[in-house]
Coordinates of N, CA and C in Angstrom, one line a residue:
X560 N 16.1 -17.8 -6.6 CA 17.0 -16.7 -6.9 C 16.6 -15.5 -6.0
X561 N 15.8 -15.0 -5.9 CA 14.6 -13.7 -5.0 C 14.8 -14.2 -3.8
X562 N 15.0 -15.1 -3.5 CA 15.3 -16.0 -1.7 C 16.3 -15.8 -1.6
X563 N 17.4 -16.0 -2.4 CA 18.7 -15.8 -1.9 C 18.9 -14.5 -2.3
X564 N 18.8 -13.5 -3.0 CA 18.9 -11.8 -2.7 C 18.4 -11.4 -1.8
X565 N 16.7 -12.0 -0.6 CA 16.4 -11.9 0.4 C 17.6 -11.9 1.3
X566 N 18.1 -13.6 1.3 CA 18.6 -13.7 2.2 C 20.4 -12.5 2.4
X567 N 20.9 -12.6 1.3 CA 21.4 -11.7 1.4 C 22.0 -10.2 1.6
X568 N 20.6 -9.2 1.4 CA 20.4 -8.4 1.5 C 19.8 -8.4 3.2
X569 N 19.7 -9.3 3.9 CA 19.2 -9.5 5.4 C 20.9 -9.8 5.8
X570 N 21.2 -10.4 5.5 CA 22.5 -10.8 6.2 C 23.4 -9.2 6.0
X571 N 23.4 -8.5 5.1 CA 24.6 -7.5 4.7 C 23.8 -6.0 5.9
X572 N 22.4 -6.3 5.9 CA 22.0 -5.4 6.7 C 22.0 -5.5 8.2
X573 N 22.0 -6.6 8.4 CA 22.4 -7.5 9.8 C 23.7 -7.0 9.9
X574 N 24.7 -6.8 9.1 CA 26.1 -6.8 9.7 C 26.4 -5.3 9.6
X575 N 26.2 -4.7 8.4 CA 26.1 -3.0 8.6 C 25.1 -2.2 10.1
X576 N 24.3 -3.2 10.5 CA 23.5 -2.1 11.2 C 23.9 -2.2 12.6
X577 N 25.2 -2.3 13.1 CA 25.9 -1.8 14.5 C 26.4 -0.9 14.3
X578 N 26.9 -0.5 12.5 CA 27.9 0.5 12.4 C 27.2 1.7 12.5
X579 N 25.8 1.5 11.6 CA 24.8 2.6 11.5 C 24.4 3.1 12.7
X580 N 24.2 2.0 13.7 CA 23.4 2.5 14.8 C 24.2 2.7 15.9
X581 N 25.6 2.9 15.8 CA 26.7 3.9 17.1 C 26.1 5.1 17.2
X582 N 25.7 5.4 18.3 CA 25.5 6.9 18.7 C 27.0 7.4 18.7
X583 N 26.5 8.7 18.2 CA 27.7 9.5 18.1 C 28.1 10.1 19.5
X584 N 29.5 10.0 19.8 CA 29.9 10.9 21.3 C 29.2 12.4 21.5
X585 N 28.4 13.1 22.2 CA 27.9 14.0 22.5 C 29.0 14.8 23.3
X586 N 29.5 15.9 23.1 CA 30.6 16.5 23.7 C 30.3 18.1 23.4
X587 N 30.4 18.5 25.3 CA 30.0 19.7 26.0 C 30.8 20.5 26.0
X588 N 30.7 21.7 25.7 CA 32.1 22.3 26.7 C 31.6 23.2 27.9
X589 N 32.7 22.9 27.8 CA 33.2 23.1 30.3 C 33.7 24.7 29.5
X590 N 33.3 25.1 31.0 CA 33.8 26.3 31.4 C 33.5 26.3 32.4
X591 N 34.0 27.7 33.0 CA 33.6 28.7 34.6 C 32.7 29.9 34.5
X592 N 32.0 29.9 35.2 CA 31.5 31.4 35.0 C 32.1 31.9 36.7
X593 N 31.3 33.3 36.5 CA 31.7 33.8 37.7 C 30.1 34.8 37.9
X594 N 29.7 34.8 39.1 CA 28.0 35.1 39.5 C 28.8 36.4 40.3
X595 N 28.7 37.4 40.2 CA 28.8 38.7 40.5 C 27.2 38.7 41.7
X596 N 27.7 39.1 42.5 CA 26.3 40.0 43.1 C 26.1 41.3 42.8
X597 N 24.5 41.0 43.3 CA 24.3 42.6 42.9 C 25.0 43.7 43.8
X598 N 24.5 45.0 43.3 CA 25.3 46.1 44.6 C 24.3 46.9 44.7
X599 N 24.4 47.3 46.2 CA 23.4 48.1 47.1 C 23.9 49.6 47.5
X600 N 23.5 50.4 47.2 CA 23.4 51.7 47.6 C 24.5 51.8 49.2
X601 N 25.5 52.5 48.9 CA 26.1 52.1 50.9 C 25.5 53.3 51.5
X602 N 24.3 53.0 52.1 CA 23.5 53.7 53.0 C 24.3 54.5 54.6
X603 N 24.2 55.8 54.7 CA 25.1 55.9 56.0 C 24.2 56.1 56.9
X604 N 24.0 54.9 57.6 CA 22.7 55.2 59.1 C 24.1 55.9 60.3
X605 N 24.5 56.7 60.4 CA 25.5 57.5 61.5 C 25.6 58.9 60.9
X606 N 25.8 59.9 61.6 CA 26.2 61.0 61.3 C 27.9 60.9 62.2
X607 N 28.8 61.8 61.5 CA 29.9 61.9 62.2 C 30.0 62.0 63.4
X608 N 28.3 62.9 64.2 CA 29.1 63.3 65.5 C 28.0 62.2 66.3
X609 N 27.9 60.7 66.0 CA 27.1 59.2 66.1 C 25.6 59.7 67.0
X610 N 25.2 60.4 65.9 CA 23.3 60.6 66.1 C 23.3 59.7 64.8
X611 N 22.1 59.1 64.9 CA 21.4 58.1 63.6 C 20.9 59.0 62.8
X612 N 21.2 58.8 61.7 CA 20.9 59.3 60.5 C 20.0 58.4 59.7
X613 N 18.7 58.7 59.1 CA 17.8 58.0 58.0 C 18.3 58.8 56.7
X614 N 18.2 57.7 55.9 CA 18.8 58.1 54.4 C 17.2 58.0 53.6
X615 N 17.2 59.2 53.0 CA 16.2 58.9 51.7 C 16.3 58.2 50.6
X616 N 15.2 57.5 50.0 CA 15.2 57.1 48.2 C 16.1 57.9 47.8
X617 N 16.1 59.4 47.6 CA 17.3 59.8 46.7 C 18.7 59.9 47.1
X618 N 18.7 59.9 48.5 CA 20.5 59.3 48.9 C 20.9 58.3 48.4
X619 N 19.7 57.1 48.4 CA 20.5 55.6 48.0 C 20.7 55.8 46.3
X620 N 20.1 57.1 45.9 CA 20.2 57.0 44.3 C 21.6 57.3 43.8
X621 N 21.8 58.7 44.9 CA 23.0 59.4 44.9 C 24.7 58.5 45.6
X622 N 23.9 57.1 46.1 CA 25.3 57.0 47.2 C 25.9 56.3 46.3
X623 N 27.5 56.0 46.4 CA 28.5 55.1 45.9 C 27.7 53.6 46.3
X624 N 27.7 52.9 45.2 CA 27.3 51.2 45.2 C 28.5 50.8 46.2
X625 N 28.2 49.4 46.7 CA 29.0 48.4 47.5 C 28.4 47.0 47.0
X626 N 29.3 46.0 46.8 CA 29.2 45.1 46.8 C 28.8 44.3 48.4
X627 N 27.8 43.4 48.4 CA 27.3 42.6 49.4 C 28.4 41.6 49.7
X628 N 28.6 40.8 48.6 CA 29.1 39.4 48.6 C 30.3 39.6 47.6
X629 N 31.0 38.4 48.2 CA 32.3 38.3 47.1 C 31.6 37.4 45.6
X630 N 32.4 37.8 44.3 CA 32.1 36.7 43.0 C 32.3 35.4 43.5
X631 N 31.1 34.6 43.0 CA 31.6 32.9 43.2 C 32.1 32.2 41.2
X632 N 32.8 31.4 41.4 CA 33.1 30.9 40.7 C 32.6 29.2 40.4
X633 N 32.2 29.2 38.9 CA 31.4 27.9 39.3 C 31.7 26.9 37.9
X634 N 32.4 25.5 38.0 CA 32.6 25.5 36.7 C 31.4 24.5 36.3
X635 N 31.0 24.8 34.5 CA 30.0 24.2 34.0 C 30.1 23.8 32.9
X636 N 29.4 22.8 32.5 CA 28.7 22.3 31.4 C 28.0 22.9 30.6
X637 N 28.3 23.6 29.1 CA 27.1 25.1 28.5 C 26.7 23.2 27.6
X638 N 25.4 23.4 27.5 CA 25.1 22.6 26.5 C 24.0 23.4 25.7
X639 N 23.6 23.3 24.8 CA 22.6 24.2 23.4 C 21.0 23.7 23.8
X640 N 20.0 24.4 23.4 CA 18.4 24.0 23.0 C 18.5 22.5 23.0
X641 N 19.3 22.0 22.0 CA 18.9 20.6 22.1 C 19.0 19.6 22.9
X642 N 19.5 20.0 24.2 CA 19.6 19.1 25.2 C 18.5 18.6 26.0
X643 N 17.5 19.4 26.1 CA 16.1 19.5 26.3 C 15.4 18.3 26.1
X644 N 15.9 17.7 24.5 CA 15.1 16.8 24.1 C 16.1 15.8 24.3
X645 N 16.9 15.4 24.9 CA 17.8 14.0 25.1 C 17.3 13.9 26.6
X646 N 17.2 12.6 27.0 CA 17.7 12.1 28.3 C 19.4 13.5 28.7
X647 N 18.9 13.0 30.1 CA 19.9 14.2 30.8 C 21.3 13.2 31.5
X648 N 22.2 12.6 30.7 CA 23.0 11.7 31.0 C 24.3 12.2 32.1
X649 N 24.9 11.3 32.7 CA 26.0 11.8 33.6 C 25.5 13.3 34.5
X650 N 24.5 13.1 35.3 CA 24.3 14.6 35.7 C 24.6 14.2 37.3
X651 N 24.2 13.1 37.6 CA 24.6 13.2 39.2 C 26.5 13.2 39.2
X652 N 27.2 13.1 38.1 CA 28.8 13.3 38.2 C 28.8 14.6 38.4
X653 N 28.1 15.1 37.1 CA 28.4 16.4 37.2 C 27.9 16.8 38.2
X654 N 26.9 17.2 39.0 CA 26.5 17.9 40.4 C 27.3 17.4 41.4
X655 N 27.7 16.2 41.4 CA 28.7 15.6 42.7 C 30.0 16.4 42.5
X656 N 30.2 17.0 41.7 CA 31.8 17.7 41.8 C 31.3 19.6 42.0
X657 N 30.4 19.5 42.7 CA 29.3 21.1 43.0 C 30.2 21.6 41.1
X658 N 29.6 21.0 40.1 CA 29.8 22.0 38.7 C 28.4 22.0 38.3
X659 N 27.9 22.9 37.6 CA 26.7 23.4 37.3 C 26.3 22.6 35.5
X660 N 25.4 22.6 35.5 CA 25.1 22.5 33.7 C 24.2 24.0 33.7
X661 N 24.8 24.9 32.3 CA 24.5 26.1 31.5 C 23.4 25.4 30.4
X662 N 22.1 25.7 30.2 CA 21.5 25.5 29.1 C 21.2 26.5 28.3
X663 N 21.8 27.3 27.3 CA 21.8 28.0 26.5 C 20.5 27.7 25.3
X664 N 19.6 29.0 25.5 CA 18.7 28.8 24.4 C 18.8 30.0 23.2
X665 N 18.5 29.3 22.0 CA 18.8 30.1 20.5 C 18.4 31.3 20.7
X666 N 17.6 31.5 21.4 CA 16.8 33.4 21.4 C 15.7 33.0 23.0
X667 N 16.0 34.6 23.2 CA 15.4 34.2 24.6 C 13.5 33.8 24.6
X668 N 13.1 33.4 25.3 CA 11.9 33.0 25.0 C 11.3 32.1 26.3
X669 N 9.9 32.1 26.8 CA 9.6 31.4 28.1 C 9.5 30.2 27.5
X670 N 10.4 29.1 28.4 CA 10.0 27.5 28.3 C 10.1 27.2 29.3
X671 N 8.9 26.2 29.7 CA 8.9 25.3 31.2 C 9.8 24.4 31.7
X672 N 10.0 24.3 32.7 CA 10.3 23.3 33.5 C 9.7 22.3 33.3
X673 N 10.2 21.2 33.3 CA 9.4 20.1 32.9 C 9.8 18.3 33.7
X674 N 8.8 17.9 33.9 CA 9.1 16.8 34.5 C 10.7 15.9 33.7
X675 N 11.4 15.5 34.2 CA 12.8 14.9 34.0 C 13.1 13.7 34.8
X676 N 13.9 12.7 34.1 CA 13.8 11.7 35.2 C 15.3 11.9 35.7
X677 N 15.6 13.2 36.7 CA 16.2 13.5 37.5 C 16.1 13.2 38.7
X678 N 16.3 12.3 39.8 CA 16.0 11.9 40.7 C 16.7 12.9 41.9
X679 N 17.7 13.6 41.9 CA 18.0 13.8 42.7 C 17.4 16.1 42.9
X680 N 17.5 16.4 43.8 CA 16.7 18.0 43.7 C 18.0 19.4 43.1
X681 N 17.7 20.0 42.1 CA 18.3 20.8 41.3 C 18.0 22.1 41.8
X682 N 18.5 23.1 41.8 CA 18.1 24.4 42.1 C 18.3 25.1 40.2
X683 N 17.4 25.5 40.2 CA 17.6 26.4 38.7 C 17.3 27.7 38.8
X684 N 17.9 28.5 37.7 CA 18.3 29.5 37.9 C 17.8 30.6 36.2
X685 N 17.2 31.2 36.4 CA 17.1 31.7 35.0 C 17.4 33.0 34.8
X686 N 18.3 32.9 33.3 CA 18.9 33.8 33.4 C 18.3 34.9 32.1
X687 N 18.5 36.2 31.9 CA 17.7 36.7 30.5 C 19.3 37.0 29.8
X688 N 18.7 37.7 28.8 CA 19.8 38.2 27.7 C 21.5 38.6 28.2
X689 N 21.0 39.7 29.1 CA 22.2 40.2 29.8 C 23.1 39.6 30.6
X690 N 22.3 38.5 31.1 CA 23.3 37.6 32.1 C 22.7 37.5 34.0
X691 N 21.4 38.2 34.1 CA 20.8 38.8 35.3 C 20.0 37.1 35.4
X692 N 20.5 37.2 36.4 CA 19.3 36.2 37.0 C 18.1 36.6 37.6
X693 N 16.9 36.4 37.0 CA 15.9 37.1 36.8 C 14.7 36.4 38.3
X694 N 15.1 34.8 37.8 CA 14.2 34.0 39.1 C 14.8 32.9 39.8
X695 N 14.3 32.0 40.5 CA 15.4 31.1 41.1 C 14.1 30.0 41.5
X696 N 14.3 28.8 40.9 CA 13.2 27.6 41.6 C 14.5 26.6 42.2
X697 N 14.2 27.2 43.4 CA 15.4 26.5 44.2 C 14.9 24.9 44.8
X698 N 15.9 24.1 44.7 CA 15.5 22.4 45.5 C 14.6 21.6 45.4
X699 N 14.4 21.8 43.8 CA 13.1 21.1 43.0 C 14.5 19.8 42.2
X700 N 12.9 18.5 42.6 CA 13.8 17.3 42.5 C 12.5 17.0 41.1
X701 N 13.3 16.9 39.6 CA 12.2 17.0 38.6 C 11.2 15.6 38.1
X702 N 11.8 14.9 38.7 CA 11.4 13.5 38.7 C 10.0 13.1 39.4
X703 N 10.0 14.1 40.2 CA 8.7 14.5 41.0 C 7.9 16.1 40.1
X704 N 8.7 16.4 39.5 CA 7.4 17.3 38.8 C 6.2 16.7 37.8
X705 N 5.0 17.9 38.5 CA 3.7 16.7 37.7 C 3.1 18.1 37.1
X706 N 3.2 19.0 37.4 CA 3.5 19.9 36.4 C 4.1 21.0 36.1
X707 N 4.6 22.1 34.8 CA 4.9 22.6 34.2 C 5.1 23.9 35.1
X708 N 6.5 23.7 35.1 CA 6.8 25.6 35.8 C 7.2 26.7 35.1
X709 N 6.7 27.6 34.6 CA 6.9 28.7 33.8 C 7.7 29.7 34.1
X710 N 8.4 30.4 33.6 CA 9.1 31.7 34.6 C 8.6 32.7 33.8
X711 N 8.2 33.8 34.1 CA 7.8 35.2 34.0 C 8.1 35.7 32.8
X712 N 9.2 35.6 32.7 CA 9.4 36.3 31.5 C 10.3 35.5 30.4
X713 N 10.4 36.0 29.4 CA 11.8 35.1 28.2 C 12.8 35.1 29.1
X714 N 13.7 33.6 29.0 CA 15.3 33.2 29.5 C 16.0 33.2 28.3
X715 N 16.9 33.2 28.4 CA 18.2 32.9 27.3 C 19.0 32.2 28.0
X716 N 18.7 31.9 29.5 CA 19.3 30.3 30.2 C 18.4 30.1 31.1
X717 N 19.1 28.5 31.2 CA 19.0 28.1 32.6 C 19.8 27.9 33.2
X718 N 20.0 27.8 34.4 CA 21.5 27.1 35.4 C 21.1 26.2 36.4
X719 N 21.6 24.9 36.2 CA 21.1 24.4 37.1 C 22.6 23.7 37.9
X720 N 22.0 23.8 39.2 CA 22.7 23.8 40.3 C 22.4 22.2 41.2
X721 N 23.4 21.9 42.2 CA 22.8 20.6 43.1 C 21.7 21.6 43.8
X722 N 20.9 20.8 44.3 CA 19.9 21.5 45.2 C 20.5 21.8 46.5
X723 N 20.2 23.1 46.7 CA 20.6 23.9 48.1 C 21.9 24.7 47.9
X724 N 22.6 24.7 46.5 CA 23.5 25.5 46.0 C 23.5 27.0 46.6
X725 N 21.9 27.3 45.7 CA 21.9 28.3 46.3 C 21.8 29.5 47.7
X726 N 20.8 28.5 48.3 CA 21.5 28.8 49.2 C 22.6 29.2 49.9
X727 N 23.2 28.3 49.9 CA 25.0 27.8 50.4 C 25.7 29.2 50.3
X728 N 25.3 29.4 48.3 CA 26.2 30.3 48.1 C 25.6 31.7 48.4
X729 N 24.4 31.8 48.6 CA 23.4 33.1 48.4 C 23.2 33.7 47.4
X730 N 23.1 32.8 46.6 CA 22.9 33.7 44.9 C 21.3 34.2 45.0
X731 N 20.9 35.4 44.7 CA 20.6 36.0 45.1 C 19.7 36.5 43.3
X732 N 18.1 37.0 43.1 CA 17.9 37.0 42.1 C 18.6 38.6 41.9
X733 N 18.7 39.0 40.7 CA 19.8 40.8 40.6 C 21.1 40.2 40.6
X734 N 21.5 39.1 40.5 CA 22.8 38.5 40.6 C 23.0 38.7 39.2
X735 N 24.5 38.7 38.8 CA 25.2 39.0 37.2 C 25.6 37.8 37.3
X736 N 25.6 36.8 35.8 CA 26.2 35.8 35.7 C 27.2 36.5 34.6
X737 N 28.5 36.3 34.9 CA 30.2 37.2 34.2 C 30.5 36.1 33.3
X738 N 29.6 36.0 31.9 CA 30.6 34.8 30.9 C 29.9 35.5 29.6
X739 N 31.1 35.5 28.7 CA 31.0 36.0 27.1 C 29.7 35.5 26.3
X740 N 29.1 34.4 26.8 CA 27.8 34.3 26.2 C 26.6 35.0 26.2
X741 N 26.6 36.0 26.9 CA 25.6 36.4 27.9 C 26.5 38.2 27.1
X742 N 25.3 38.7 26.5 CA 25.7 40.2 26.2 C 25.1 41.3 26.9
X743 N 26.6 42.1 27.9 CA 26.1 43.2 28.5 C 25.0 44.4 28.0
X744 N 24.4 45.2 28.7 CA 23.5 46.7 27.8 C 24.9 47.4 27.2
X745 N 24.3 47.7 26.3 CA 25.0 48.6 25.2 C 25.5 49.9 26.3
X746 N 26.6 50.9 26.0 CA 26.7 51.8 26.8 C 25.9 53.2 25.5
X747 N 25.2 53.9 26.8 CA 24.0 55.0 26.3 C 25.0 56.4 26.6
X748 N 24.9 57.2 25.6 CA 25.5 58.2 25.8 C 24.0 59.1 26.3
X749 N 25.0 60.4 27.2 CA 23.5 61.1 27.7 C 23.6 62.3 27.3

């Protein structure tokens, strides 16, 4: 009688456990961001009547900003903290279509880079609270990391790029990453 509730209780767990053990679909959402560059003081090396002019620290303080570069637009993958601890699935699709993966962490805070069985080289990008890209480990292939890369300070992202992205595009660290997740400074009255 105990042999056959064995065997029973083996057979009913035998047929329930493909149902139990379907991984559930993991589903990202896509967006665009848009990477602002920074802006540079428009320095006037000419006087009107064309003698060269040197501009001081406090002219560049005092002059109207210019933009360097035009906004690039880049679409991505935001995935949460917990992607960290999964295998990094479908990533050479995603980099083959130049779209980025956003890794969004809970509160900003320093975490390494870490060896990954990413075979192919990533440019990453960290970003803090505001949306400022703070550092850049450009054309690191993680599959070959043997050890732990730290960035300077707390991120509240990462961005990772095909390697040589940056480049290409000249993202630049002082660069603005333009997306709702990312909260601008408060405006300061004076």
């Amino acid at each position: 009688d105990s042999m056959v509730r064995y065997f029973l209780c083996a057979v009913m767990l035998c047929w329930s456990a493909p149902a139990i053990a379907q991984p559930s679909a993991i589903v990202f959402q896509r967006d665009t961001l848009r990477i602002i560059p920074k802006v540079a003081p428009a320095l006037q090396t000419e006087s009107t009547d064309g003698e060269e002019v040197k501009s001081s620290e406090d002219d560049a303080k005092e002059a109207p900003k210019v933009m360097l570069r035009e906004p690039i637009e880049i679409p991505v993958e935001i995935r949460g903290e917990q992607a960290l601890a999964t295998e990094w699935l479908h990533l050479n699709n995603l980099f083959a279509n130049d779209s980025g993966m956003l890794i969004m962490f809970d509160e900003a805070r320093i975490l390494p880079v870490r060896h990954r069985n990413l075979y192919m080289p990533v440019d990453i990008l960290f970003i803090d609270q505001q949306g400022t890209i703070l550092q850049i480990l450009p054309d690191i292939t993680l599959s070959e990391l043997y050890q732990d890369v730290y960035p300077s300070t707390a991120m509240k992202a990462w961005l990772h790029l095909k390697g040589g992205s940056v480049e290409a595009l000249n993202i630049q660290p002082g660069d603005h990453i333009d997306h709702p997740l990312f909260s601008p400074d408060p405006l300061m009255l004076q």
